[in-house]
Amino acid sequence: MSKNDRIFVAGHRGMVGSAIVRKLQEQGYTNIVTRSRSELDLVQQSEMKRFFAEESIDQVYMAAAKVGGILANNDYPADFIYENLMIEANVIHEAWRAGVKRMLFLGSSCIYPRLAPQPMAENSLLTGVLEATNEPYAIAKIAGIKLCESYNRQYGTDYRSVMPTNLYGPGDNYDAQKSHVIPGLLRRFHEAKESGAPEVVIWGTGKPMREFLYVDDMAEACVHVMALDAETYQKNTQPMLSHINVGTGEDITIRDLATTIGEVVGYSGRIGFDTSKPDGTPRKLMDVGRLHSLGWYARIGLREGLAKAYQDFLSSTRR
Ligand code: GDP
């Protein structure tokens, strides 16, 4: 692998894809290929086939996906399973046909069983029942890992997978309803501060625990994993258990997260709980032992990341 490789970042307009592009540029990769949705529809196999035939791509970062928070997953399950399956199948199959040697598929921590032992190790995949609120999305992401492994086993490709914990940071979706918890709460706490509201109501009981990783750390981990030589990657994984967790290894309750966000935003009112909204999985913490043994550790702490994310939210309201 070289710094001049032609690298396709699928999903470069998304939060993770754009962070990967920034990181690759920062590290001196000069030949990055991107396409907007209007130029290339990843759901259409014929478009993918033409793209790979024309572009002589060496590496692919698969950061394109339909993503959303707990309510969006509940409301649009068909969109989540269909679009993600189609994108993965098309990109992986057509990349293989065109001779792309190395790929990084990005999954999610929701691939693990709802009640997986914590912290969740890579080998808890497919050992139990998934969380119902995002099962269709999780099934699609599991299929993505298995596509990579199957092409590796049958065709000798070097398609790798990373499973990020909950991500946040610049380029997030700050919709009040359809977003994940951090961007949703940044917006709601900010608006409550502006309007002088006495209370911010958060969803669920506040008791679930989550781990959060700043997206620039995620991008750095992705480039780190892609740059490993094939022997090192294979030595630290297994052919049918080839994915690597990416996280900080630390978690926090949603209540404490909300308190911290209130402090970062500068909101001094109360926090209330709407227990008619779902809690989702009780706890979701990654075992990051595999990643640590490969030499990568998260660097950006939660408070520092939240402060940066709040600045991004503020500039997004001006964009
Ligand atoms: P999850 O990790 O897949 O459950 O995704 P989310 O980020 O959507 O939710 C994480 C946790 O935060 C869940 O327990 C939610 O009920 C809780 N939560 C509290 N307030 C909010 C909010 O305003 N938006 C979202 N998305 N979740 C919230």
XYZ file of C-alpha atoms and ligand atoms in Angstrom:
347
model
C 0.000 0.000 0.000
C 1.378 3.432 -0.854
C 0.522 7.088 -0.302
C -0.172 7.360 -4.036
C -2.777 4.586 -4.091
C -6.107 5.567 -5.608
C -8.415 5.513 -2.612
C -12.201 5.618 -2.979
C -13.965 6.959 0.102
C -17.623 5.963 -0.298
C -19.844 8.288 1.708
C -17.412 11.222 1.853
C -20.177 13.710 2.626
C -21.177 11.861 5.793
C -19.754 12.444 9.240
C -17.341 9.497 9.136
C -16.472 9.646 5.441
C -15.596 13.336 5.618
C -13.424 12.718 8.698
C -11.629 9.894 6.836
C -10.947 12.200 3.871
C -9.545 14.865 6.246
C -7.346 12.271 7.984
C -6.037 10.775 4.727
C -5.135 14.241 3.446
C -3.457 15.099 6.755
C -1.355 11.930 6.505
C -0.209 12.700 2.951
C -2.436 10.448 0.850
C -2.702 12.310 -2.427
C -5.029 10.312 -4.634
C -8.457 10.344 -3.010
C -11.519 9.668 -5.154
C -14.992 10.782 -4.045
C -18.408 10.913 -5.696
C -21.555 12.680 -4.595
C -24.856 10.809 -4.576
C -25.999 12.566 -7.744
C -22.820 11.426 -9.528
C -22.881 7.828 -8.278
C -25.828 5.987 -6.724
C -24.333 3.168 -4.655
C -27.679 1.357 -4.567
C -27.488 0.809 -8.365
C -25.249 -2.117 -9.291
C -24.730 -0.978 -12.909
C -23.420 2.389 -11.717
C -20.990 0.720 -9.325
C -19.767 -1.609 -12.048
C -19.069 1.284 -14.411
C -17.372 3.322 -11.687
C -14.918 0.579 -10.702
C -14.247 -0.356 -14.341
C -13.275 3.233 -15.143
C -11.418 4.359 -12.031
C -8.608 1.825 -11.265
C -9.213 2.006 -7.514
C -6.617 0.415 -5.170
C -8.345 0.822 -1.788
C -11.919 1.456 -0.658
C -13.195 2.928 2.607
C -16.857 1.889 2.883
C -18.252 4.755 4.933
C -21.497 5.028 2.971
C -24.573 3.878 4.867
C -28.071 4.876 5.797
C -27.786 5.747 9.483
C -29.992 7.245 12.165
C -30.910 7.198 15.837
C -33.277 5.012 17.752
C -36.513 6.601 16.467
C -35.446 6.745 12.827
C -34.516 3.049 12.988
C -37.903 2.277 14.512
C -39.857 4.306 11.952
C -38.027 3.369 8.724
C -36.847 -0.261 9.150
C -37.314 -1.136 5.474
C -35.158 1.770 4.305
C -32.433 0.846 6.776
C -32.160 -2.808 5.782
C -32.688 -2.351 2.035
C -30.337 0.540 1.396
C -27.540 -0.824 3.539
C -27.686 -4.312 2.042
C -27.717 -2.948 -1.498
C -24.836 -0.546 -0.926
C -22.645 -3.223 0.675
C -23.396 -5.922 -1.862
C -22.822 -3.597 -4.811
C -19.642 -1.969 -3.553
C -18.007 -5.181 -2.333
C -18.951 -7.296 -5.331
C -18.038 -4.714 -7.954
C -14.809 -3.781 -6.159
C -13.800 -7.437 -6.171
C -14.705 -7.771 -9.874
C -12.513 -4.806 -10.686
C -9.578 -6.239 -8.714
C -9.632 -3.917 -5.686
C -7.289 -5.593 -3.228
C -7.990 -3.829 0.049
C -11.158 -2.452 1.583
C -12.341 -1.258 4.969
C -15.984 -1.892 5.789
C -17.467 0.222 8.573
C -20.081 -1.432 10.746
C -21.553 -0.551 14.098
C -21.584 -1.744 17.697
C -25.270 -2.647 17.288
C -24.193 -5.851 15.472
C -23.724 -7.402 18.927
C -26.496 -9.145 20.869
C -28.627 -6.874 23.045
C -27.454 -8.624 26.187
C -23.883 -9.398 25.137
C -21.418 -9.611 28.044
C -19.809 -6.209 28.623
C -17.412 -5.046 27.376
C -18.423 -6.590 24.056
C -15.671 -8.578 22.412
C -15.554 -9.328 18.707
C -16.428 -12.978 19.378
C -19.859 -12.137 20.793
C -21.069 -11.610 17.237
C -24.011 -13.942 16.440
C -24.236 -15.365 19.946
C -27.659 -13.934 20.847
C -30.746 -11.895 20.060
C -30.239 -8.366 18.693
C -31.735 -5.166 20.079
C -35.186 -4.880 18.455
C -35.090 -1.131 17.783
C -32.259 -1.435 15.269
C -32.315 -5.097 14.247
C -32.806 -4.463 10.484
C -29.818 -2.091 10.392
C -27.719 -4.502 12.464
C -28.564 -7.439 10.181
C -27.399 -5.412 7.183
C -24.139 -4.527 8.941
C -23.519 -8.159 9.924
C -24.079 -9.078 6.275
C -21.390 -6.546 5.330
C -18.816 -8.209 7.593
C -19.759 -11.615 6.216
C -19.535 -10.373 2.627
C -15.963 -9.207 3.290
C -15.015 -12.492 4.940
C -16.613 -14.575 2.207
C -14.789 -12.746 -0.589
C -11.552 -13.053 1.377
C -12.019 -16.788 1.794
C -13.175 -17.518 -1.730
C -11.168 -14.981 -3.711
C -8.196 -14.055 -1.515
C -9.139 -10.386 -1.172
C -8.040 -8.305 1.831
C -11.346 -6.782 2.938
C -11.299 -5.663 6.577
C -14.012 -4.467 8.955
C -14.126 -2.072 11.872
C -17.036 -1.722 14.290
C -17.222 1.744 15.791
C -18.970 2.510 19.020
C -21.384 5.502 19.046
C -19.719 8.309 17.100
C -20.196 12.063 17.258
C -18.484 15.178 15.964
C -18.353 17.579 13.018
C -20.871 16.870 10.273
C -23.325 15.100 12.601
C -27.080 15.175 11.990
C -28.460 17.710 14.484
C -32.126 16.971 13.815
C -34.026 17.097 17.118
C -35.933 13.851 16.466
C -34.054 11.653 13.970
C -30.538 12.087 15.320
C -28.430 10.170 17.827
C -28.336 11.232 21.440
C -25.350 13.640 21.423
C -26.351 15.814 18.448
C -30.013 15.695 19.533
C -29.158 16.862 23.042
C -26.680 19.517 21.850
C -29.545 21.057 19.912
C -32.135 20.739 22.671
C -29.863 22.088 25.430
C -28.762 24.952 23.187
C -32.338 25.878 22.307
C -33.376 25.654 25.971
C -30.509 27.970 26.931
C -31.489 30.457 24.221
C -35.174 30.464 25.187
C -34.579 30.312 28.956
C -36.627 27.092 29.283
C -36.596 25.711 32.867
C -36.241 22.054 31.816
C -34.758 19.876 29.077
C -36.510 16.530 28.693
C -34.346 13.622 27.577
C -35.651 10.315 26.261
C -35.919 7.182 28.365
C -34.819 6.662 31.955
C -31.296 8.101 31.654
C -29.958 4.797 32.972
C -28.626 3.169 29.788
C -24.878 3.322 29.379
C -23.125 4.230 26.167
C -19.573 4.709 24.950
C -18.835 7.650 22.649
C -15.960 8.212 20.247
C -15.094 11.497 18.549
C -15.211 11.015 14.793
C -11.668 12.254 14.107
C -10.399 9.518 16.426
C -12.504 7.039 14.466
C -11.016 8.238 11.184
C -7.502 7.884 12.592
C -8.290 4.331 13.708
C -9.606 3.502 10.219
C -6.460 4.720 8.484
C -4.345 2.893 11.076
C -6.163 -0.413 10.479
C -5.994 -0.023 6.691
C -2.266 0.682 6.785
C -1.469 -2.538 8.687
C 0.231 -5.128 6.532
C -1.906 -8.123 5.640
C 0.084 -10.472 7.843
C -0.403 -8.330 10.962
C -4.132 -7.940 10.295
C -4.580 -11.661 9.803
C -2.529 -12.547 12.845
C -4.769 -10.406 15.049
C -8.089 -11.578 13.579
C -9.644 -14.796 12.294
C -10.973 -15.577 8.810
C -14.567 -15.849 10.075
C -14.196 -13.334 12.891
C -12.300 -10.641 11.086
C -13.772 -7.405 12.452
C -12.100 -5.042 14.914
C -13.923 -2.952 17.522
C -13.155 0.754 17.667
C -13.938 2.696 20.823
C -12.513 4.335 23.890
C -13.156 1.419 26.265
C -15.084 3.744 28.653
C -18.811 4.378 29.008
C -21.169 6.785 30.760
C -24.878 6.847 31.690
C -27.205 8.891 29.488
C -28.043 10.950 32.594
C -24.369 11.862 33.134
C -23.953 12.505 29.433
C -26.906 14.928 29.537
C -25.427 16.690 32.586
C -22.081 17.059 30.804
C -23.741 18.371 27.649
C -25.665 20.880 29.770
C -22.354 22.095 31.245
C -20.622 22.301 27.873
C -23.538 24.263 26.404
C -23.863 26.452 29.501
C -27.452 25.493 30.381
C -28.412 25.799 34.038
C -32.000 24.447 34.121
C -33.335 21.024 35.162
C -33.133 17.709 33.325
C -36.374 15.680 32.976
C -36.967 12.178 31.616
C -39.609 11.059 29.104
C -39.946 7.388 29.983
C -42.498 6.820 27.202
C -39.494 6.887 24.817
C -37.372 3.724 24.407
C -34.102 3.182 26.285
C -32.697 0.754 23.736
C -29.889 -1.582 24.786
C -29.093 -1.217 28.523
C -25.343 -1.013 27.982
C -23.040 -0.872 25.000
C -19.322 -0.843 25.714
C -16.688 -2.163 23.355
C -13.830 -4.450 24.250
C -11.028 -2.655 22.446
C -8.276 -5.157 23.270
C -7.759 -6.166 19.638
C -7.317 -2.571 18.562
C -4.982 -1.765 21.449
C -2.813 -4.747 20.599
C -2.590 -3.321 17.078
C -1.202 -0.097 18.510
C -4.131 2.353 18.384
C -5.711 4.203 21.329
C -8.400 6.917 21.387
C -7.035 10.381 22.175
C -9.921 12.840 22.368
C -11.759 12.787 25.725
C -15.545 13.188 25.995
C -15.637 16.723 27.381
C -13.104 17.975 24.841
C -14.989 16.238 22.014
C -18.351 17.610 23.180
C -16.939 21.148 23.241
C -15.713 20.741 19.660
C -19.014 19.183 18.615
C -20.935 22.099 20.168
C -18.834 24.528 18.119
C -19.687 22.516 15.012
C -23.387 22.621 15.913
C -23.192 26.401 16.337
C -21.526 26.835 12.963
C -24.053 24.457 11.364
C -26.841 26.787 12.469
C -25.069 29.580 10.580
C -24.356 27.502 7.443
P -28.562 3.825 20.414
O -27.207 3.840 21.039
O -28.640 2.970 19.197
O -29.634 3.490 21.433
O -28.840 5.275 19.831
P -29.240 6.733 20.347
O -28.036 7.603 20.293
O -30.400 7.178 19.518
O -29.744 6.606 21.860
C -28.892 6.394 22.931
C -29.637 6.505 24.249
O -29.912 7.890 24.530
C -31.013 5.807 24.294
O -31.167 5.239 25.583
C -31.988 6.977 24.115
O -33.265 6.699 24.669
C -31.272 8.066 24.896
N -31.665 9.445 24.574
C -31.984 10.397 25.467
N -32.323 11.535 24.858
C -32.190 11.332 23.539
C -32.381 12.148 22.388
O -32.749 13.301 22.452
N -32.124 11.571 21.166
C -31.716 10.270 21.046
N -31.485 9.781 19.827
N -31.541 9.467 22.125
C -31.782 9.984 23.355
